[in-house]
Coordinates of C-alpha atoms in Angstrom, one line a residue:
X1 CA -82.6 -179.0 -33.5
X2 CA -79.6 -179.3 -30.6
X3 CA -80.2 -181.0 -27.7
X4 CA -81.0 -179.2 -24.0
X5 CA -77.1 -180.9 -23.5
X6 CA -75.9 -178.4 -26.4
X7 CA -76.9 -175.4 -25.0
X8 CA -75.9 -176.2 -21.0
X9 CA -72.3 -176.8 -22.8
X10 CA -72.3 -173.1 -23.9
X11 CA -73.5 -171.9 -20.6
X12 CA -70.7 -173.2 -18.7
X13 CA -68.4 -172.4 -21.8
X14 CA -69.4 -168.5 -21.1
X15 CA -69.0 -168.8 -17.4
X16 CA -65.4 -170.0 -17.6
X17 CA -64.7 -166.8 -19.5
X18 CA -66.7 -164.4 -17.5
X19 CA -64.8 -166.2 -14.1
X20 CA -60.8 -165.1 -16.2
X21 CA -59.4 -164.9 -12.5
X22 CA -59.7 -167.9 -12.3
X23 CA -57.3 -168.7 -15.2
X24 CA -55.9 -170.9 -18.2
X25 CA -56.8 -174.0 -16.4
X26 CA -60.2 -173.2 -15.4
X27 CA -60.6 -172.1 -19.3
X28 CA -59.0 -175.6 -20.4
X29 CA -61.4 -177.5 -18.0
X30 CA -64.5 -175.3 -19.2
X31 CA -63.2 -176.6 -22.8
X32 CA -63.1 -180.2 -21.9
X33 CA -66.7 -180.0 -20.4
X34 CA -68.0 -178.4 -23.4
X35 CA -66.5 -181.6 -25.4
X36 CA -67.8 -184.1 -23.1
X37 CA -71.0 -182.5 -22.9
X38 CA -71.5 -182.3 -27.0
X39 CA -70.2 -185.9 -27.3
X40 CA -72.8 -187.3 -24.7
X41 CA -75.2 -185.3 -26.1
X42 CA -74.6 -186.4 -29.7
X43 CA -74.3 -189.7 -28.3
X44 CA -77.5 -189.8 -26.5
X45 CA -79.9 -187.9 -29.9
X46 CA -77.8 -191.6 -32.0
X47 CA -79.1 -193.8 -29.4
X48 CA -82.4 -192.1 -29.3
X49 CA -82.7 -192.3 -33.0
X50 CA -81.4 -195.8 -33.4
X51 CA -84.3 -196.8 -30.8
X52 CA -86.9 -194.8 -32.6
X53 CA -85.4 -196.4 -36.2
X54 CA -85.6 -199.9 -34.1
X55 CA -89.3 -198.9 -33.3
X56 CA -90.7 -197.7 -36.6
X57 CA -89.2 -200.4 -38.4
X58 CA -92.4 -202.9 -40.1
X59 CA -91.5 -206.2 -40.7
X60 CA -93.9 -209.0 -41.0
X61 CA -96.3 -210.9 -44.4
X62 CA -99.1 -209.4 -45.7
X63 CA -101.7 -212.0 -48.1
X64 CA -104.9 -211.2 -50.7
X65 CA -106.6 -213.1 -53.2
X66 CA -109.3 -212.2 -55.3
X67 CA -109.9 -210.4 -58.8
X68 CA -108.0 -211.1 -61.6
X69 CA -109.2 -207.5 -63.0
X70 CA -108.2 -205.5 -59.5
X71 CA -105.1 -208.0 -60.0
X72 CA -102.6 -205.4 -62.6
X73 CA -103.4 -202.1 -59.8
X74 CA -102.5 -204.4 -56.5
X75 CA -99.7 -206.2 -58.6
X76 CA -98.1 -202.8 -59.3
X77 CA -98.7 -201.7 -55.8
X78 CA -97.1 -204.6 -54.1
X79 CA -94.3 -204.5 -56.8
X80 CA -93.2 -200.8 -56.1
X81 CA -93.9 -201.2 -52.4
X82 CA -91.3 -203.9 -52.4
X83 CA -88.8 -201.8 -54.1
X84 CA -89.3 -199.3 -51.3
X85 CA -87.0 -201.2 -49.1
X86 CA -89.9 -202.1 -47.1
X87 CA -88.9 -205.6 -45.1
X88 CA -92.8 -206.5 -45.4
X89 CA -93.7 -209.6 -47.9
X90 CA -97.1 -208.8 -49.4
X91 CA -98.5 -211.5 -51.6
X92 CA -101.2 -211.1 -54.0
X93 CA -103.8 -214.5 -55.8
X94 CA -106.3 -214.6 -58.6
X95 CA -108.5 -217.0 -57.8
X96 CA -111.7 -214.7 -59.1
X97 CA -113.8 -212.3 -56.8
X98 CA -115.8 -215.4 -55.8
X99 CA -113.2 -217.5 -55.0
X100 CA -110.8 -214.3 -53.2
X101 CA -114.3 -214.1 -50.7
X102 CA -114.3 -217.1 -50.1
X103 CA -110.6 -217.4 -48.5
X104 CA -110.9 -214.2 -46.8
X105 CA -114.2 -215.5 -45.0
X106 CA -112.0 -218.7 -44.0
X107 CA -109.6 -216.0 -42.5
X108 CA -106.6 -217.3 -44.8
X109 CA -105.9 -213.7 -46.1
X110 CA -105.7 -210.5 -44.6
X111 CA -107.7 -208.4 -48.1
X112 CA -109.6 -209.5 -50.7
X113 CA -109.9 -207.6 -53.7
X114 CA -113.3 -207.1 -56.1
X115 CA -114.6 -205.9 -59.3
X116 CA -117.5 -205.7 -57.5
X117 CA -118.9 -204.8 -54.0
X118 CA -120.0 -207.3 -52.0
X119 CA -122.9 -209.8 -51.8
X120 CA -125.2 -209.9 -49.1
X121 CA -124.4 -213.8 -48.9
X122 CA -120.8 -213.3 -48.3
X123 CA -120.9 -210.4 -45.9
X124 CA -123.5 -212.9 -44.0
X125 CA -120.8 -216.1 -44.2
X126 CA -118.1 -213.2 -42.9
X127 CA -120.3 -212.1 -39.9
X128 CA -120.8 -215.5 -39.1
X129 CA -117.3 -216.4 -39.4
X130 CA -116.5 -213.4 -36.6
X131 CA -114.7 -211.3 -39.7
X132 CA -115.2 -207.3 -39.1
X133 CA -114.1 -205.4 -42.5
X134 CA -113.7 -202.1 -44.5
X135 CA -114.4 -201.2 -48.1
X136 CA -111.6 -199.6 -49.7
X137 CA -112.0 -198.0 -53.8
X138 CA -109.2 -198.4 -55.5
X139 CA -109.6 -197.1 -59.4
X140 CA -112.2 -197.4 -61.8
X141 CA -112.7 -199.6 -64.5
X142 CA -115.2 -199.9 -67.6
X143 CA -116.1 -203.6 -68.4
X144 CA -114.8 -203.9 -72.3
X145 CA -116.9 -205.8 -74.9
X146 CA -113.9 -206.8 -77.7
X147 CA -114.0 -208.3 -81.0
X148 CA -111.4 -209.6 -83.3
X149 CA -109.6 -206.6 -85.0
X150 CA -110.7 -208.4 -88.5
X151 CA -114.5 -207.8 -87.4
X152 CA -115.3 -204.5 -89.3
X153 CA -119.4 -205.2 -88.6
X154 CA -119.7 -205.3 -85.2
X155 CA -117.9 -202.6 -83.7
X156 CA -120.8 -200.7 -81.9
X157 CA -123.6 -202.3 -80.0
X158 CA -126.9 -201.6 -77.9
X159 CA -127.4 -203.3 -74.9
X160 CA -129.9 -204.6 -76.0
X161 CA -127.9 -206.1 -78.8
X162 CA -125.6 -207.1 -76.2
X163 CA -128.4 -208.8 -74.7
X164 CA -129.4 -211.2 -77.6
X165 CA -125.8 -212.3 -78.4
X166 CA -125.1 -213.4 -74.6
X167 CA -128.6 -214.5 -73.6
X168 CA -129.1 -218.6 -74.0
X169 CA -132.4 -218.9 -76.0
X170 CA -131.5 -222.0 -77.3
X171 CA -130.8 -221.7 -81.0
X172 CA -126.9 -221.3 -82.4
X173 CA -126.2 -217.5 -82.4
X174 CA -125.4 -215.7 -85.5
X175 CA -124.3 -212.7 -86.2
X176 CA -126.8 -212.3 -89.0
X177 CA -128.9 -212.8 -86.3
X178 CA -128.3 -209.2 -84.7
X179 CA -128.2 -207.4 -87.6
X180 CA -129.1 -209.4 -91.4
X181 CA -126.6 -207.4 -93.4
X182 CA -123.8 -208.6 -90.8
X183 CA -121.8 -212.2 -92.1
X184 CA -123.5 -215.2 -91.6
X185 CA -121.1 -216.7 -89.3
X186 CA -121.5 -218.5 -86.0
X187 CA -120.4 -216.1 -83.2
X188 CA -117.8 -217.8 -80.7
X189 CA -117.6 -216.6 -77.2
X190 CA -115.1 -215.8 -74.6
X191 CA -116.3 -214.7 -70.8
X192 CA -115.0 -214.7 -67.3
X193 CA -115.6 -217.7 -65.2
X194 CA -118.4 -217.7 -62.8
X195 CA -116.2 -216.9 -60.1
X196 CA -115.2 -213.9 -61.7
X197 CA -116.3 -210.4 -60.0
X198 CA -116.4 -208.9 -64.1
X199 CA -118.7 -212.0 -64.7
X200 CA -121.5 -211.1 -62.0
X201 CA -121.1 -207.1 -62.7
X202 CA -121.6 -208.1 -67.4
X203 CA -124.6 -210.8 -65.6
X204 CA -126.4 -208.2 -63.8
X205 CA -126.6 -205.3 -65.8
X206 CA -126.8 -207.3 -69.5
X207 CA -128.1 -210.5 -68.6
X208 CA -130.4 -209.2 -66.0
X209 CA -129.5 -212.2 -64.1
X210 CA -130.5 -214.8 -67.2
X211 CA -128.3 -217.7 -68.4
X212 CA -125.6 -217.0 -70.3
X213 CA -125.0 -218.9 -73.9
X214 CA -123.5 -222.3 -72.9
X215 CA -120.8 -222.9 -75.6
X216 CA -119.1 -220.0 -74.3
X217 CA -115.5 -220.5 -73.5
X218 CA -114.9 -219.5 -69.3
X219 CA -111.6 -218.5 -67.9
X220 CA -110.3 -217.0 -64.7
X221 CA -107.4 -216.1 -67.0
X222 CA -107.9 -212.3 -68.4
X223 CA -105.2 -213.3 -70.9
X224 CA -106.9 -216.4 -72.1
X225 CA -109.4 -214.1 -73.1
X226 CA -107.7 -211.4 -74.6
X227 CA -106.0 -214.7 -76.6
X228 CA -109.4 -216.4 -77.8
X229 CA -110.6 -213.6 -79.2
X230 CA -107.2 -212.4 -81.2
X231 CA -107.4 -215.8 -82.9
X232 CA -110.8 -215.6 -84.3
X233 CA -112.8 -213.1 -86.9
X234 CA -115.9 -214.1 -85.2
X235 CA -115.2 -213.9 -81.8
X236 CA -116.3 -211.3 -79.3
X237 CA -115.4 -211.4 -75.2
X238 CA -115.6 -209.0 -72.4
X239 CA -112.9 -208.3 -69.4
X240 CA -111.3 -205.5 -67.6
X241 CA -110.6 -202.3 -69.5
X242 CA -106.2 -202.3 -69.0
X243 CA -106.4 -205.7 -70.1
X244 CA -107.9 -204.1 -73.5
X245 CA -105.5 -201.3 -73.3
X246 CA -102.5 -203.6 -73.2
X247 CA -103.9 -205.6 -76.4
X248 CA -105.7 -202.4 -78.0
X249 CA -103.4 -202.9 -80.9
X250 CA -105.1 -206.6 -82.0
X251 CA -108.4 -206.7 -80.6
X252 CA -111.1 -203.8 -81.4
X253 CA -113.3 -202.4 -78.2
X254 CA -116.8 -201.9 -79.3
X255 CA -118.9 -198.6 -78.3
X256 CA -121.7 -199.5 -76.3
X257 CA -125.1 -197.2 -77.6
X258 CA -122.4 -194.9 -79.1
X259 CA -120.0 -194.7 -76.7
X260 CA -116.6 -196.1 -76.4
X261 CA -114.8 -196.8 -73.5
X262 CA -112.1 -194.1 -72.4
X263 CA -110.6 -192.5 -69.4
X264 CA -113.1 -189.8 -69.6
X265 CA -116.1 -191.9 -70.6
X266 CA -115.2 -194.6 -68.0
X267 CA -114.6 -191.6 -64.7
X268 CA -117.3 -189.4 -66.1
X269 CA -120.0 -192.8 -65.9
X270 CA -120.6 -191.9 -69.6
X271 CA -119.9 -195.3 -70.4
X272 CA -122.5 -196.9 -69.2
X273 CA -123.9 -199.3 -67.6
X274 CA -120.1 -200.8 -67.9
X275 CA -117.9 -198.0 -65.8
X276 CA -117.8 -200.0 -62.5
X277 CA -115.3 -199.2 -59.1
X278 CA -112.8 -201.9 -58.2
X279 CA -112.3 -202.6 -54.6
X280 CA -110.4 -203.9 -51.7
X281 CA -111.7 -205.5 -48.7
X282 CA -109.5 -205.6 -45.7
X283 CA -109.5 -207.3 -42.6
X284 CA -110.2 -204.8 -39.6
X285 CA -108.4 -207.3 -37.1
X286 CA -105.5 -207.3 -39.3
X287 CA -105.5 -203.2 -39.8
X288 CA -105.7 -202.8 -36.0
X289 CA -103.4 -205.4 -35.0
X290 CA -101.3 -206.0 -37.2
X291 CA -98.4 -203.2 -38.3
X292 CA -97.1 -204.7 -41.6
X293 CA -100.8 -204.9 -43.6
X294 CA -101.3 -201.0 -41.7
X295 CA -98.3 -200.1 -43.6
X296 CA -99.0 -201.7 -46.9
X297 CA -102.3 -200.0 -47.1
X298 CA -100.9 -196.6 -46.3
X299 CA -98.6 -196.9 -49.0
X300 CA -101.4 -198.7 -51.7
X301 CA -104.2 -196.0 -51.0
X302 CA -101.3 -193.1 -51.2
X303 CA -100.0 -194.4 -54.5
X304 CA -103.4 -196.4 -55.9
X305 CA -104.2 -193.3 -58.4
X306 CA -100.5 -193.5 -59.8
X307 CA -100.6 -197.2 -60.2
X308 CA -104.2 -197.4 -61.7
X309 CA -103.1 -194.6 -64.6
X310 CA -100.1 -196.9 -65.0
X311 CA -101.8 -200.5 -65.8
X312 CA -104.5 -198.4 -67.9
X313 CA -107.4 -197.9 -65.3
X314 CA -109.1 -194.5 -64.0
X315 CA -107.5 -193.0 -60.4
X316 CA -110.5 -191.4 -58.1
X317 CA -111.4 -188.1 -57.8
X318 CA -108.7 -186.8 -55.6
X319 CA -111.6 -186.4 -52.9
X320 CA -112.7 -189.7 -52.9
X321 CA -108.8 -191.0 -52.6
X322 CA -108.8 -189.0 -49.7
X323 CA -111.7 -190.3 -48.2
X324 CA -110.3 -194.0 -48.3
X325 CA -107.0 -193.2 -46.3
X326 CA -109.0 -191.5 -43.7
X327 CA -110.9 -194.6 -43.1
X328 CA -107.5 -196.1 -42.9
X329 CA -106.6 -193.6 -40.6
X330 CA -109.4 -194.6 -37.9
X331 CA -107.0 -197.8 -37.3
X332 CA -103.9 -196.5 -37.1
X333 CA -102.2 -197.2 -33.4

């Protein structure tokens, strides 16, 4: 659109020529208006933009911690958002849900991301600690049991059976044990660490909250994992569902009472109890405040579906996507 400035020049443009009497010169000086007037005015809408440009530019570091299962979505996030030109630094730990919490109660980050919601301890410790919120969804998941792809036996499972292999009950598990016409073989396991947000989600709804075998091997490390249980026939482990998907082609996902886990089984809750959201918590003062982690978000919750599809978990309903960046929304300045 041309400036106000435009227009007057073409006013005066068409006086000049309805005023002929007054003659060439008048017609020359109505000319050199005109130019003056355009130049200013194209000079004025460049300054104007270059100030508006100076003003929308976001600059400034943006820091999480947290879930080594949200980790492949918000590494992919922060990866393309940086290849946006964006002069924002966003950096991104794994130190475990636990262990995310328990720097973003200290206030050392500005998000933490989960593979599970909340506890009521830790939003307690973040009240206390004068830290205001929000809950963000980011994908879905579906926790995936795995088992060496040389285990031909074991490939589907009842919770309950699920149950009786993880459970402590002091003897030396077998998988003879679950089923007698299954190999007499000790079974070695690989799980999360306790800090893990996938440990506390496979401890509530298998363990029902009971101790877990204690010669299991823990790691923070999805790929230590995914690497245990490729190097042993008797092995079974349990972790994110992309960190199956990137290894699907040496390690064997087992169906859980008859269902396997899938795109479909995992957004439709089919799978269950293992389909389970994946969040983001995010510091309201740092939201409101704060322009460069108010940018970042826009762009993650604008581009999470894309990303999640991308490192092999479920994008939301487009709905529910829309619901989280109107929460965002509510902060923006």
């Amino acid at each position: 659109m041309k400036s106000w400035k435009h227009y007057l020049g073409l006013t005066v443009v068409s006086s000049a020529l309805l005023l002929g009497a007054c003659g060439s010169d008048a017609e020359e000086d109505a000319a050199t208006d005109e130019a003056t007037e355009e130049q200013a005015a194209e000079s004025g809408t460049a300054s104007e933009s270059a100030d508006q440009s100076s003003e929308e530019a976001v600059e400034g570091q943006v820091s999480g911690d947290g879930s080594s299962t949200v980790a492949p979505v918000m590494e992919a996030l922060v990866e393309e958002y940086a290849a946006s030109g964006t002069d924002v630094q966003v950096t991104v730990g794994v130190s475990g849900t636990g262990g995310g919490m328990e720097k973003f109660i200290a206030g050392e980050t500005d998000f933490s991301n989960a593979s599970r919601e909340i506890k009521d301890e830790e939003k307690q410790k973040l009240e206390e600690a004068g830290v205001d919120y929000t809950e963000f969804l980011l994908a879905y998941d579906g926790l995936t049991v795995v088992v060496n792809s040389e285990n031909d036996w074991a490939t589907e499972l009842t919770v309950e059976d699920l149950k009786k292999i993880w459970v402590e009950d002091g003897t030396t598990k077998k998988w003879s044990d679950i089923n007698p016409e299954w190999p007499e073989e000790e079974i070695v396991f690989y799980s999360p660490g306790t800090d893990s947000g996938t440990y506390d989600y496979f401890n509530e709804v298998i363990l029902e909250e009971e101790d877990m075998v204690q010669d299991a091997t823990l790691s923070e490390d999805d790929n230590v994992l995914v690497q245990g249980v490729q190097g042993d026939k008797n092995a079974i482990g349990f972790f994110g569902y992309s960190y199956y998907v990137a290894n699907q082609d040496t390690i064997t996902a087992v169906a859980i009472d008859g269902v396997e886990p899938t795109n479909e089984t995992i957004e439709s809750g089919e799978y269950s109890p293992l389909s389970r959201p994946l969040y983001t918590y995010v510091s309201n003062e740092s939201l409101q405040n704060d322009a460069a982690t108010y940018d970042f978000f826009e762009f993650a919750l604008e581009n999470a579906g894309d990303m999640a599809e991308a490192v092999g978990y479920v994008s939301l309903p487009q709905e529910v996507s829309d619901e989280q960046i109107t929460k965002l929304e509510e902060f923006k300045n």
